[in-house]
Short mmCIF file of C-alpha atoms in Angstrom, two decimals:
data_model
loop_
_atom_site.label_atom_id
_atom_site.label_comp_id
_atom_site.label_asym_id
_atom_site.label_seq_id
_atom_site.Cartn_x
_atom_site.Cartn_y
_atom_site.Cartn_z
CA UNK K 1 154.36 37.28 -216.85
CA UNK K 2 155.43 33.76 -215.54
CA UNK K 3 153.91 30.81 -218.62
CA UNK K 4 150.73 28.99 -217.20
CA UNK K 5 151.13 25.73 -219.63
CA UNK K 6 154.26 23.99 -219.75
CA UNK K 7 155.65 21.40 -222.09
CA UNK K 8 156.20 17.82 -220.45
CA UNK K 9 160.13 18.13 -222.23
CA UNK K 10 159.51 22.00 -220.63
CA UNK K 11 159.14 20.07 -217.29
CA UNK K 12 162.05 17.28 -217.52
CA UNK K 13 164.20 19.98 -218.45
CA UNK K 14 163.29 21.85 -215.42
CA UNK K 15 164.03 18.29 -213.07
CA UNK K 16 167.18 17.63 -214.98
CA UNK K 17 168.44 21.12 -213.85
CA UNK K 18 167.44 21.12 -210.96
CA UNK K 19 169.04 17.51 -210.51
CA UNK K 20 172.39 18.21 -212.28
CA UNK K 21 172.91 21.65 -210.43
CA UNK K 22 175.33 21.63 -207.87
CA UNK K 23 174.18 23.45 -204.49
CA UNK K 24 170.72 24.06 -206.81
CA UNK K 25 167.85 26.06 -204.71
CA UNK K 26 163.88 24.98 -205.90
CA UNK K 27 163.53 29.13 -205.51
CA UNK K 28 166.90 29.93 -207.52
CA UNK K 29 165.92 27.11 -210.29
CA UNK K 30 162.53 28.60 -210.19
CA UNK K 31 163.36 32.12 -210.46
CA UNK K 32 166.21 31.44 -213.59
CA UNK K 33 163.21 29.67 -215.74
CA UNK K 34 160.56 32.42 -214.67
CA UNK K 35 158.15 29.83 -212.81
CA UNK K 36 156.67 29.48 -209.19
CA UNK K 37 159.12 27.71 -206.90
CA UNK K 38 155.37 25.50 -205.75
CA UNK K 39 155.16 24.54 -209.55
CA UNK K 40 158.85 23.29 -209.72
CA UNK K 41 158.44 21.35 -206.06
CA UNK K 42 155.71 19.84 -207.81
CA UNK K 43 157.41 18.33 -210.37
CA UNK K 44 160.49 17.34 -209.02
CA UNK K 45 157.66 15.25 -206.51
CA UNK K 46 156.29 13.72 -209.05
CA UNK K 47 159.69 12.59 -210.59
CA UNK K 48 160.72 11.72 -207.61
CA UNK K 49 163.54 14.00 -206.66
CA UNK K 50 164.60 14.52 -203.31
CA UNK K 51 164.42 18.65 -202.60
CA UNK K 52 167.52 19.15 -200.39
CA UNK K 53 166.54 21.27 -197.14
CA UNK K 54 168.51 23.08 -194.60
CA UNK K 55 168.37 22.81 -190.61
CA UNK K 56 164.79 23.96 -188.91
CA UNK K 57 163.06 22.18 -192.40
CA UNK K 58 163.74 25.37 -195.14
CA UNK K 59 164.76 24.47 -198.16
CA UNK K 60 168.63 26.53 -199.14
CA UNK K 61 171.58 25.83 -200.58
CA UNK K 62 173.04 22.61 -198.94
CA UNK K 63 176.92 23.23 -197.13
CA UNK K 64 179.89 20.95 -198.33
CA UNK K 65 179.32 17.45 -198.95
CA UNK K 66 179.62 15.75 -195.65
CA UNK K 67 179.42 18.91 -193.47
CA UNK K 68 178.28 18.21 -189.63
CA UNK K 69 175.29 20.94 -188.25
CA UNK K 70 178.20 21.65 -186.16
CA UNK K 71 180.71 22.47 -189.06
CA UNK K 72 177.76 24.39 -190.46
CA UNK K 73 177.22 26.63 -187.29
CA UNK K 74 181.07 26.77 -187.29
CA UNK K 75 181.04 28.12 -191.29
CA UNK K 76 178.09 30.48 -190.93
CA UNK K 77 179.86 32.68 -187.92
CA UNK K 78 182.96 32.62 -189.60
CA UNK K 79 180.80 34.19 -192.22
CA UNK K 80 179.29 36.65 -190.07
CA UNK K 81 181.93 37.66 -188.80
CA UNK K 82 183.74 38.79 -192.20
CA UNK K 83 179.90 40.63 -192.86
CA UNK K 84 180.37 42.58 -189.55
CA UNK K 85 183.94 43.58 -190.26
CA UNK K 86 182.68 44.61 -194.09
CA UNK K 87 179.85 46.22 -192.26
CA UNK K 88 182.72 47.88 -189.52
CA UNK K 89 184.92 49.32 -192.32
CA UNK K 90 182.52 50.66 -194.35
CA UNK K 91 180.91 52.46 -191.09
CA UNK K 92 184.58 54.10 -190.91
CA UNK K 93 184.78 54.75 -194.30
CA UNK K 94 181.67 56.76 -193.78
CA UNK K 95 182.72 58.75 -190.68
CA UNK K 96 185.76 59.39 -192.32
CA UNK K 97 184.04 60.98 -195.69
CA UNK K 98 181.17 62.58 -193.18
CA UNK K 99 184.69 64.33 -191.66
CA UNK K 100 186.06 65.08 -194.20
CA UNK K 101 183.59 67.19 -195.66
CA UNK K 102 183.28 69.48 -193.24
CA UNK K 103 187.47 69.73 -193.32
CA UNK K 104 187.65 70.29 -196.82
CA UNK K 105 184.99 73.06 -196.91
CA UNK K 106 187.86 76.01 -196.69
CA UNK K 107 189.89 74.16 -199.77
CA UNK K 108 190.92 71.04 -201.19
CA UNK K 109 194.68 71.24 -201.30
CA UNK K 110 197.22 68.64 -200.75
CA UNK K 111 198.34 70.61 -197.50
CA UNK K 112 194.56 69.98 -196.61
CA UNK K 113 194.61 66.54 -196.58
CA UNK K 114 197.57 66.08 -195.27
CA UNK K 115 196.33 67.90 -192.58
CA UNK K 116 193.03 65.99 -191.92
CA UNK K 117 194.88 63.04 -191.81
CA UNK K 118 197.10 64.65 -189.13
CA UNK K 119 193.97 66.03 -186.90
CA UNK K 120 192.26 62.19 -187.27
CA UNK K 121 194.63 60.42 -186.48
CA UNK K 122 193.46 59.62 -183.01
CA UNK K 123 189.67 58.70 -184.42
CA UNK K 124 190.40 56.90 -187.43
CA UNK K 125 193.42 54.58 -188.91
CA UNK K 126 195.93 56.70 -190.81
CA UNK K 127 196.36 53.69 -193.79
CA UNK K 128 192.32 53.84 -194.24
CA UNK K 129 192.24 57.67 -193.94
CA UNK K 130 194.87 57.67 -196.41
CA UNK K 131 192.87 55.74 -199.23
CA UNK K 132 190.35 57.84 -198.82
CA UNK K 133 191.65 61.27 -199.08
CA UNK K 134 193.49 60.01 -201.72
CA UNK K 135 197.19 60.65 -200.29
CA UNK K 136 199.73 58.25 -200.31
CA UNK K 137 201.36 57.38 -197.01
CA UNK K 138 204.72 57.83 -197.21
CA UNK K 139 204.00 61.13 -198.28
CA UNK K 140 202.13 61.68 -195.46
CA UNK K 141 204.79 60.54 -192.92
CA UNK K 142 207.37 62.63 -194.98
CA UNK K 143 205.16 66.02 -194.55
CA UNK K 144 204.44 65.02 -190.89
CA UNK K 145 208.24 64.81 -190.06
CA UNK K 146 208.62 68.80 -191.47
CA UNK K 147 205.72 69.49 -189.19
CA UNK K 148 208.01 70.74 -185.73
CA UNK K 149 210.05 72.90 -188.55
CA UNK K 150 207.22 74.27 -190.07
CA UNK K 151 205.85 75.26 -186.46
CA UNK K 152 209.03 76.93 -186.46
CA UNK K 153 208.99 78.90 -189.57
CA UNK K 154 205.58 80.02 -188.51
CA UNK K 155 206.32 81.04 -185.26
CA UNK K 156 209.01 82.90 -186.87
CA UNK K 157 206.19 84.27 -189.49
CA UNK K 158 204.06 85.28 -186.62
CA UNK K 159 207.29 87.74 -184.99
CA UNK K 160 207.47 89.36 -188.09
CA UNK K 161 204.17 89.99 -188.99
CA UNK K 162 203.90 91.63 -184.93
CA UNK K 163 206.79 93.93 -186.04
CA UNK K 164 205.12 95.11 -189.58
CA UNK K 165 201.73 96.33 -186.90
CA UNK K 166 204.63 97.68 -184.66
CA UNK K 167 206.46 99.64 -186.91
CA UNK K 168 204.01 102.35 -187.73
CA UNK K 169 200.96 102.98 -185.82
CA UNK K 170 198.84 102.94 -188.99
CA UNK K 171 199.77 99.82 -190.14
CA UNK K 172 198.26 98.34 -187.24
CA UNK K 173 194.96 97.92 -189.32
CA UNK K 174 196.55 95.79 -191.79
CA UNK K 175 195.28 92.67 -192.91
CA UNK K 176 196.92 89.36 -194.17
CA UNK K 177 196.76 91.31 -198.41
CA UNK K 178 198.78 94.81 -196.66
CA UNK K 179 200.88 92.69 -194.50
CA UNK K 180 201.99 90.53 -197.11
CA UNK K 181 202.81 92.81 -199.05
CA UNK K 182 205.04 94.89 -196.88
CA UNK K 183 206.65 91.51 -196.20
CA UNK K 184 207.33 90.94 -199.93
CA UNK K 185 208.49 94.32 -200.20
CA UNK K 186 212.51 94.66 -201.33
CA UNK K 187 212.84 90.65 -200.71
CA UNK K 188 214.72 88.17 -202.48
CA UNK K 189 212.30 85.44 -204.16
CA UNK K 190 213.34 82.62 -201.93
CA UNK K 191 212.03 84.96 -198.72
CA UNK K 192 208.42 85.51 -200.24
CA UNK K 193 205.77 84.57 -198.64
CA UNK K 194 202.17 83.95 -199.98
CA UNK K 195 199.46 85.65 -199.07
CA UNK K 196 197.63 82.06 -197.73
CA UNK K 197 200.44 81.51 -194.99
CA UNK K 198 200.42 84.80 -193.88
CA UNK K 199 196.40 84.67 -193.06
CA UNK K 200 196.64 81.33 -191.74
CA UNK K 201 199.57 82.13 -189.46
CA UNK K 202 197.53 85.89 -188.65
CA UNK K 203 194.36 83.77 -187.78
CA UNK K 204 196.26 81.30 -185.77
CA UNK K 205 197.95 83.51 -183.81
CA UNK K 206 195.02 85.64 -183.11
CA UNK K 207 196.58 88.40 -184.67
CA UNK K 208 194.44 91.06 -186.73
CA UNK K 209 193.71 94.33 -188.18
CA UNK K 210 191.95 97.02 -186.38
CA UNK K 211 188.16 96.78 -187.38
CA UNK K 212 186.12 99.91 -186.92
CA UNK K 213 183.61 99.49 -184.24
CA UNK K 214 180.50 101.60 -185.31
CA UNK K 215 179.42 103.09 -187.91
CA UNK K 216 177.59 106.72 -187.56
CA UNK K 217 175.05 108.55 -190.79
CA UNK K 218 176.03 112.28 -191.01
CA UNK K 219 174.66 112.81 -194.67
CA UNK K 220 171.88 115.51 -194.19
CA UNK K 221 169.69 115.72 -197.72
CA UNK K 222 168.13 119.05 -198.84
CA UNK K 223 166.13 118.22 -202.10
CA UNK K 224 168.03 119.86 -204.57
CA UNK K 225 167.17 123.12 -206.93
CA UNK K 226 168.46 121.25 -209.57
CA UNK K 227 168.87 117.85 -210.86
CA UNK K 228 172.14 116.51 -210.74
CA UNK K 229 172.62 113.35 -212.74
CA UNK K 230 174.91 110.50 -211.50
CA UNK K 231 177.09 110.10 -213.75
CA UNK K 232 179.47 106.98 -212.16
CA UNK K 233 176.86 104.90 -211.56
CA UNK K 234 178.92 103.27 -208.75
CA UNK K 235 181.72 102.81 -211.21
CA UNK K 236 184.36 104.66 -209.15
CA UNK K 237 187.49 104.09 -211.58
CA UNK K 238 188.78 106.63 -213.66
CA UNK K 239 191.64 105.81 -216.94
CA UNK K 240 193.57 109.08 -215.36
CA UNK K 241 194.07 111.02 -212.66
CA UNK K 242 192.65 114.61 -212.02
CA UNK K 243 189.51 113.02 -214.43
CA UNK K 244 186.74 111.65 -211.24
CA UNK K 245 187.00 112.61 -207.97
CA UNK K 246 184.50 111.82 -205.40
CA UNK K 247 184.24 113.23 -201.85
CA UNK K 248 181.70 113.00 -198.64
CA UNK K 249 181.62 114.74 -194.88
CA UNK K 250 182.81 112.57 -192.21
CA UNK K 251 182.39 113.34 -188.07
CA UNK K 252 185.59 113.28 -185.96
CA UNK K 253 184.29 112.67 -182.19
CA UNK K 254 186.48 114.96 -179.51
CA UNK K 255 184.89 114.04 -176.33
CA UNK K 256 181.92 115.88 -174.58
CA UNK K 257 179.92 115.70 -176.94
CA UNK K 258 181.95 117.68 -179.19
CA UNK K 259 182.92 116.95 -182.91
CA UNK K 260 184.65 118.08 -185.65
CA UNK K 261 184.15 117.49 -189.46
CA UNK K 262 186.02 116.18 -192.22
CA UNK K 263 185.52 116.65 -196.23
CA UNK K 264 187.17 115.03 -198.24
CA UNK K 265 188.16 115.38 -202.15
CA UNK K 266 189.88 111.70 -203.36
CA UNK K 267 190.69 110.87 -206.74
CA UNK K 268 189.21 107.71 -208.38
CA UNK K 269 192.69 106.83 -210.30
CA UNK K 270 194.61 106.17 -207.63
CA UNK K 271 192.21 106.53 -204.25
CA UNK K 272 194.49 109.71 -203.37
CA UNK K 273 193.30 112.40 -201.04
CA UNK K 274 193.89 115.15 -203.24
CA UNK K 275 192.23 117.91 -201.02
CA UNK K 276 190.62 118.02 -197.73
CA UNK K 277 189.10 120.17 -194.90
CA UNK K 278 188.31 119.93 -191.14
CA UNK K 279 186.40 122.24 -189.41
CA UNK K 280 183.67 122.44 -186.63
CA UNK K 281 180.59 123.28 -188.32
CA UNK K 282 179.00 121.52 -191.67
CA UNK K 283 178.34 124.62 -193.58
CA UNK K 284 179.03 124.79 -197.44
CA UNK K 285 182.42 126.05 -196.48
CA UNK K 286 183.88 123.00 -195.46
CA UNK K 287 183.02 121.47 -198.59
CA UNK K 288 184.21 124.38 -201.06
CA UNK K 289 187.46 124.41 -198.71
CA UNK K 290 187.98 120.77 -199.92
CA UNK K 291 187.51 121.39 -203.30
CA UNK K 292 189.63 124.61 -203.20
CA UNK K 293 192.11 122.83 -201.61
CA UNK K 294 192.64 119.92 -204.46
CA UNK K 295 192.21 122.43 -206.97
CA UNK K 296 195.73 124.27 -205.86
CA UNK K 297 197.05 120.83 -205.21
CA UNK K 298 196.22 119.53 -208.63
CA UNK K 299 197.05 122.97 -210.43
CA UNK K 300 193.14 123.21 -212.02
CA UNK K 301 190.33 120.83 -211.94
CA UNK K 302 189.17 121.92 -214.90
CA UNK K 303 186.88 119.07 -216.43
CA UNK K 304 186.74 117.01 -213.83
CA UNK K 305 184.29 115.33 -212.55
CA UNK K 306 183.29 115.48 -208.59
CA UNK K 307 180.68 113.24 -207.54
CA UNK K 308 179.08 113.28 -203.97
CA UNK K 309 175.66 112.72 -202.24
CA UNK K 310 172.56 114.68 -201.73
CA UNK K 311 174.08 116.62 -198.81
CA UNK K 312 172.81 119.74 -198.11
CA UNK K 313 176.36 121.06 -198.73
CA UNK K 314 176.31 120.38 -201.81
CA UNK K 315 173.34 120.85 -203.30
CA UNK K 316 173.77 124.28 -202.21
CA UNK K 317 174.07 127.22 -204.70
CA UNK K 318 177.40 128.21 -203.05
CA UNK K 319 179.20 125.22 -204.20
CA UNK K 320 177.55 124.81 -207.54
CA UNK K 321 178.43 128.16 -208.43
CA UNK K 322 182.24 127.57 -207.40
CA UNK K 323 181.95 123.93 -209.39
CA UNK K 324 181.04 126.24 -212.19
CA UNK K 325 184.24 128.31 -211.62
CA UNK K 326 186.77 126.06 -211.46
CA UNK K 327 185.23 124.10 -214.51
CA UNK K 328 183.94 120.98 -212.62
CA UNK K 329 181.54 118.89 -213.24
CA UNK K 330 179.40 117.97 -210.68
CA UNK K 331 177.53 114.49 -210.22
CA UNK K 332 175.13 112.88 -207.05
CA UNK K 333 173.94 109.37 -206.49
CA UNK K 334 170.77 108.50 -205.41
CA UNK K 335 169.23 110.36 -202.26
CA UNK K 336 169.93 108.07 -198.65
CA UNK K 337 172.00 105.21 -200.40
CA UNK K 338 175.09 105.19 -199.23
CA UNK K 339 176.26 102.70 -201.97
CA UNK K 340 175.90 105.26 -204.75
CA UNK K 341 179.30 107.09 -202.85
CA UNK K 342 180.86 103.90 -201.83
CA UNK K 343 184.65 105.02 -201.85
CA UNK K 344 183.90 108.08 -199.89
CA UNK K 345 181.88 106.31 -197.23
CA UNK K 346 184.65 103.44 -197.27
CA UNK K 347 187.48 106.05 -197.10
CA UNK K 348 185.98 107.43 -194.13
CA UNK K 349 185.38 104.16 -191.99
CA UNK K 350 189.26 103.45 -193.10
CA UNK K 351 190.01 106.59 -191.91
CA UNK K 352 188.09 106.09 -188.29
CA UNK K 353 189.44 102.30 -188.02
CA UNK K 354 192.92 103.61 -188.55
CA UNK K 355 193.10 106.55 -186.54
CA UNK K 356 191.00 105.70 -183.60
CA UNK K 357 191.94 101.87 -183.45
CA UNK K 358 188.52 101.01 -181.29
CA UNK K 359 188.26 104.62 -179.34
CA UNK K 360 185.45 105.72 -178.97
CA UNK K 361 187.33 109.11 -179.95
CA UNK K 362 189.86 111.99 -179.35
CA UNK K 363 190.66 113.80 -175.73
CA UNK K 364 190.65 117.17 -177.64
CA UNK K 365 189.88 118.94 -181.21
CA UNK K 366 193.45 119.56 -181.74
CA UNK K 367 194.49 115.73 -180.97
CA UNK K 368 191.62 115.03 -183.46
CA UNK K 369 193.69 117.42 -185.93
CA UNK K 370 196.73 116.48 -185.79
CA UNK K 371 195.93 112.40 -185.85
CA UNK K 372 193.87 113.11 -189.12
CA UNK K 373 196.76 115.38 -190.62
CA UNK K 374 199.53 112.64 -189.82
CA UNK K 375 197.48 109.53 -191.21
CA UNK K 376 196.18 111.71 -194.41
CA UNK K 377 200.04 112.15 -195.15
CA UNK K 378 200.56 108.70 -194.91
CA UNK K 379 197.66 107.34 -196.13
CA UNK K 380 198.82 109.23 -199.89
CA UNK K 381 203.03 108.37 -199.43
CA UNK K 382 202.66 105.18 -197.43
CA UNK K 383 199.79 103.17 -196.86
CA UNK K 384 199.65 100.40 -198.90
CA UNK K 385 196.30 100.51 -201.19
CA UNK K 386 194.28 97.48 -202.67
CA UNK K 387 193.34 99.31 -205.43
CA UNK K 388 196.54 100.17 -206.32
CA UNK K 389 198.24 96.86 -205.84
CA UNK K 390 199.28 97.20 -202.92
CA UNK K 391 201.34 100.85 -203.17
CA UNK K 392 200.74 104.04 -201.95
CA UNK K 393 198.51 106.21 -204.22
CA UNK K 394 201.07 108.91 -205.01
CA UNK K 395 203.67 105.72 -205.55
CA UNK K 396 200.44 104.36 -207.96
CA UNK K 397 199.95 108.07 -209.66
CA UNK K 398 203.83 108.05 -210.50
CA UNK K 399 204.45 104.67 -211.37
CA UNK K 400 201.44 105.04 -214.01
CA UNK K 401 201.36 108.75 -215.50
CA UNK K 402 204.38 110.25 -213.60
CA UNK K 403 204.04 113.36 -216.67
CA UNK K 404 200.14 113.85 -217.09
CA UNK K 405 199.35 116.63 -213.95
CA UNK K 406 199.63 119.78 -214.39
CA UNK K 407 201.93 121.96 -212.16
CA UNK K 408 200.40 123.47 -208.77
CA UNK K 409 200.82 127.42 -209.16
#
């Protein structure tokens, strides 16, 4: 709160300053001693000091001794104009950083920014752009002159990732992980290439996996005699193989209306199809095939575990009685979530994706067959697996525990 009584030495203090302050305001005096600018004007009236005033009668800070209204005018645009530049960069500072945000949304690397600067160049200076992103220029100028060689290189890229999806007709549903790693596979270090660049150069080229098209429920649930406890938990890894196994019935579309079925029997160590069965009905004999069929591959399944959904296949007495036999364990998610059997299900739309490549299905059953045969064959020696790091299952089973299964009879 400003003082209401003042000192007369208060007061010729206040003058003196006033006086002996060069370019001195009645409003900037007034504010520094914490008084009203009308009580300072007063005094300095009453002592007789003249209170300097600009043009147009306000009172400011007087220009350079001597100054002509029309060296003021002069001064003050020259001023204004230096505000409106300010004002101009810091507008493009802010367009830039508004830009840039959006850029650097996908990553933050030094290839990034170099690359922003590149794509602005027409809408903003490259110097200012520069400052901002933090890059120096000469580096900038340096990694723009590799640009036409790098177009090259990916070009190049581009011809062999086209060959890799020509090669085999399965791997044309590989992605930028699979691709890159059948690039990488058998070369010298210096011919790598990382997994980054071969996206980038997929998604600029327009080049992509097959991606299944739809997506059809086959599970029919029969509320079970008995309670089968889930015993994964969605946890579909296993420390060995020939320990979990998990398995589901899949629809193979022929045409007319017609379809076949697939079951399937894969192991949870290394995502192999151990056994498998097509046929054109969905009784609990397509399922027990399955199992049958991974129980002479693996040589006994005795204490395994086989987990599946609420199908009515099997919850059926049929196949819990041959579970029983051949010393498996049997284990069910929860009834209509698909998540609970997430490897089958994903198995199966792998399976479709790969096989069909957007058809809407096979001419004939026996097409249907033999395309399911020849991509479950490679799918186990060939395809590369995420899961496995990027090897075939069987190439994953024998890398890890080449001696731990016992011998087919």
């Amino acid at each position: 709160m400003a003082r209401k009584t003042y000192s007369e030495e208060f007061r010729r203090d206040a003058v003196e300053l006033y006086r002996s302050t060069p370019g001195a305001t009645v409003v900037g005096i007034a504010g520094d001693l914490g008084i009203m600018d009308g009580t300072l004007s007063a005094w300095l009236k009453a002592a007789g000091v003249e209170v300097q005033r600009r043009p147009g009668g306000r009172s400011g800070p007087p220009g350079p001794e001597g100054e002509t209204p029309e060296q003021e005018l002069a001064r003050l645009r020259a001023r204004v104009s230096e505000l409106e530049a300010d004002q101009r960069k810091l507008n493009s500072e802010r367009d830039i950083l508004r830009a840039a945000a959006k850029y650097f949304g996908r990553g933050d690397a030094l290839v990034t920014r170099f690359q922003f600067v590149a794509d602005h160049r027409d809408a903003f200076e490259v110097k200012r752009m520069c400052q901002i992103v933090e890059v120096a220029r000469t580096s900038f100028y340096a990694w723009e002159a590799g640009a036409e060689a790098r177009a090259v290189a990916d070009e190049e890229l581009a011809a062999r990732i086209r060959a890799v999806h020509a090669e085999d007709p399965g791997n044309r549903a590989y992605g930028a992980p699979r691709v890159t790693a059948e690039l990488n596979d058998g070369a010298p270090a210096e011919a790598r290439v990382n997994h980054k660049r071969v996206a980038r150069v997929m998604a600029s080229n327009g080049i992509a996996g097959i991606r299944l098209r739809r997506r059809v429920r086959t599970t029919i649930p029969e509320p079970a005699d008995q309670q089968v406890p889930d015993l994964l938990e969605r946890n579909f890894t296993a420390d060995a193989p020939n320990r979990v196994y998990v398995g589901d019935i899949t629809y193979l579309p022929c045409g007319d209306g017609r379809n076949l079925y697939l079951a399937t029997v894969i192991d949870c160590f290394s995502r192999r199809l151990v056994g498998w069965s097509i046929a054109d009905h969905m009784r609990t004999e397509l399922v027990e095939d399955a199992l049958l069929a991974a129980h002479r591959e693996r040589g006994g399944l005795t204490g395994a575990i086989f987990h599946s959904d609420h199908g009515a296949q099997y919850t059926s007495r049929a196949y819990a009685d041959l579970c029983d036999r051949l010393g498996v364990t049997r284990s069910m998610g929860a009834v209509g979530s698909s998540a609970d059997n997430a490897l089958a299900e994903s198995f199966n739309a792998t399976l479709k994706r790969e096989t069909l490549a957007g058809a809407p299905g096979w001419d004939t059953p026996a097409q249907a067959r033999r395309a399911v045969f020849a991509w479950s064959t490679r799918y186990n020696t060939r395809r590369r697996h995420s899961a496995c790091g990027q090897i075939s299952p069987s190439a994953y089973e024998a890398r890890r525990s080449p001696a731990t299964l016992p011998t087919a009879a």
